[in-house]
mmCIF file of N, CA and C in Angstrom:
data_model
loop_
_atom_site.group_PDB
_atom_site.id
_atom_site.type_symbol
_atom_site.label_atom_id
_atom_site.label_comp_id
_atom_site.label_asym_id
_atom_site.label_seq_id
_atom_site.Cartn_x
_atom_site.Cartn_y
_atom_site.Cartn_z
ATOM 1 N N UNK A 954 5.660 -2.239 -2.801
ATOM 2 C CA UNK A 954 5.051 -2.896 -3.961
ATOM 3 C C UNK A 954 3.831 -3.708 -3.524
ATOM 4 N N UNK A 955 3.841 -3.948 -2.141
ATOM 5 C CA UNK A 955 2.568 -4.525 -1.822
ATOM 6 C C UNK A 955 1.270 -3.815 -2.042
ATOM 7 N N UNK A 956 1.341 -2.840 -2.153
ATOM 8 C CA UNK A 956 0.213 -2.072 -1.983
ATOM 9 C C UNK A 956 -0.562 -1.820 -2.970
ATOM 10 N N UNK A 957 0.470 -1.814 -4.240
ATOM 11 C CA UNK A 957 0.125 -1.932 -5.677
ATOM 12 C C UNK A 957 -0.356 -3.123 -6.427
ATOM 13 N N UNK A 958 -0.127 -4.114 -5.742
ATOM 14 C CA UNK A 958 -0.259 -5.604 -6.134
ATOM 15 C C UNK A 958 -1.763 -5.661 -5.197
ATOM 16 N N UNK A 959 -1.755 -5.554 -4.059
ATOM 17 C CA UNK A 959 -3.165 -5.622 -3.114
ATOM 18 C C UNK A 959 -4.038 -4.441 -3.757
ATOM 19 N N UNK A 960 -3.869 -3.723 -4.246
ATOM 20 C CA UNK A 960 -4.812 -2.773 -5.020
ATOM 21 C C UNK A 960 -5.390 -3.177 -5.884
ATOM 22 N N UNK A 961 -4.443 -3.662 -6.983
ATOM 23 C CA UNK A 961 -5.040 -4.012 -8.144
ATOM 24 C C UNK A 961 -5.482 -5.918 -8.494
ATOM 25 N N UNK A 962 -5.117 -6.077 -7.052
ATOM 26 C CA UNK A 962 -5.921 -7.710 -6.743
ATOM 27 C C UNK A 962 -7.096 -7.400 -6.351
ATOM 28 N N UNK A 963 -7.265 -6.037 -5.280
ATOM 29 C CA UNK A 963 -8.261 -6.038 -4.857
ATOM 30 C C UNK A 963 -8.331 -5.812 -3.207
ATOM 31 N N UNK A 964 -9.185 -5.502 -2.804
ATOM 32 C CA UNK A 964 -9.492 -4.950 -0.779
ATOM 33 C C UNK A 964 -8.630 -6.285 -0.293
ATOM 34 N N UNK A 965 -7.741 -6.349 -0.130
ATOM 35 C CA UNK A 965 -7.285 -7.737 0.357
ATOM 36 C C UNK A 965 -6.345 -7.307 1.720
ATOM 37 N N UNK A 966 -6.986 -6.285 2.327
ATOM 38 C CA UNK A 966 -6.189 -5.296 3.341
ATOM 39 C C UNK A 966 -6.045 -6.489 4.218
ATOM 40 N N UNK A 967 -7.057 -7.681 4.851
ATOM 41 C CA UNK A 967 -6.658 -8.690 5.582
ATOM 42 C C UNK A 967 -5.385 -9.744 5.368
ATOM 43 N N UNK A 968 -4.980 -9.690 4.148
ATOM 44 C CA UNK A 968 -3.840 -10.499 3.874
ATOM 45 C C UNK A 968 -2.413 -9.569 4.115
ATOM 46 N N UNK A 969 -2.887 -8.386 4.258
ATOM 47 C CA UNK A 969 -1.701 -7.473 4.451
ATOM 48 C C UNK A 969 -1.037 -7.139 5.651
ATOM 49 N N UNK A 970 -0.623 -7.359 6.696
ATOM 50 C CA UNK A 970 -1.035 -7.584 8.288
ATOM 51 C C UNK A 970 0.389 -6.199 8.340
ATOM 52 N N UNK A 971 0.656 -5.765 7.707
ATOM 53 C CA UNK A 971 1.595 -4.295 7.441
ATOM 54 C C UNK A 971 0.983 -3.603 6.583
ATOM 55 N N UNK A 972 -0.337 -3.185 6.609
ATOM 56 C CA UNK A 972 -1.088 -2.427 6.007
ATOM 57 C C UNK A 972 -0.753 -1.085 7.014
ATOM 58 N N UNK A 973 -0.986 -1.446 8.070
ATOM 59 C CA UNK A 973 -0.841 0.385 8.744
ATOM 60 C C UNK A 973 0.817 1.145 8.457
ATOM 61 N N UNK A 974 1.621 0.346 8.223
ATOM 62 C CA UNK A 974 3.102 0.506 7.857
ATOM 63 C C UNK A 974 2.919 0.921 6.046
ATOM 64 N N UNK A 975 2.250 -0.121 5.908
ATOM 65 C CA UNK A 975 2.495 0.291 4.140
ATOM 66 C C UNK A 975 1.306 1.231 3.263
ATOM 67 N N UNK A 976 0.924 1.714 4.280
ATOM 68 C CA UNK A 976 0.201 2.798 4.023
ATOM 69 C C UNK A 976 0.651 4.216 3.871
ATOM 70 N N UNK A 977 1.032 4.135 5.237
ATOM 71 C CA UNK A 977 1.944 5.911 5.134
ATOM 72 C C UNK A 977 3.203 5.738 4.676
ATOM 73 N N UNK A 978 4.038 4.765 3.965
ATOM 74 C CA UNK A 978 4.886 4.338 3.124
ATOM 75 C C UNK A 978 4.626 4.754 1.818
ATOM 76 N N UNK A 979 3.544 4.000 1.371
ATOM 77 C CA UNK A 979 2.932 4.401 -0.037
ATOM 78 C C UNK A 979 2.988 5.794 -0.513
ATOM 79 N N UNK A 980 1.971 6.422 0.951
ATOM 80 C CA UNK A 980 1.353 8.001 0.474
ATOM 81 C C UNK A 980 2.565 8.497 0.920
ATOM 82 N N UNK A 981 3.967 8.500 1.280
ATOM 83 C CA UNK A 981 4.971 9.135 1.265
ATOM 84 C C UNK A 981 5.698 8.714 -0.327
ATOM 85 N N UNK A 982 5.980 7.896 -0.807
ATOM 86 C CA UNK A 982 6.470 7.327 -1.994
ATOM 87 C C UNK A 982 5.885 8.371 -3.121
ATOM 88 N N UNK A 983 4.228 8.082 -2.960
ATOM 89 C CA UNK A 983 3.441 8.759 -3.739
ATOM 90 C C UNK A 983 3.713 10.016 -4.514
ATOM 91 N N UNK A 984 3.628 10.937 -2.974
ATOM 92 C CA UNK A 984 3.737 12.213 -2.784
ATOM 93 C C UNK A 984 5.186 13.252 -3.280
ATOM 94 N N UNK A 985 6.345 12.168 -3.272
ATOM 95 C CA UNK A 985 7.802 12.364 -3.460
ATOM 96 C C UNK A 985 7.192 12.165 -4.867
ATOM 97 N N UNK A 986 6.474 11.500 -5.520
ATOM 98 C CA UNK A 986 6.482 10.635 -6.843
ATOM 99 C C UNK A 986 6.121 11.978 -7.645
ATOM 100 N N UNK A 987 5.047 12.423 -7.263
ATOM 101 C CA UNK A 987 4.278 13.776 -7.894
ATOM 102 C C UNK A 987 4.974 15.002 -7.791
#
């Protein structure tokens, strides 16, 4: 859910310090999603 909340706050990839984790998290979530 971070990723969705930092998205639509905005580039706030520096406040995210599990950005490289919640990245290929996301685009796996995503991808199952579609």
């Amino acid at each position: 859910m971070h990723v969705f909340v930092a998205g639509a706050t905005g580039p706030r990839t520096r406040e995210v310090p599990d950005w490289n984790v919640t990245v290929p998290a996301w685009s796996r979530a995503c991808g199952t999603a579609s």
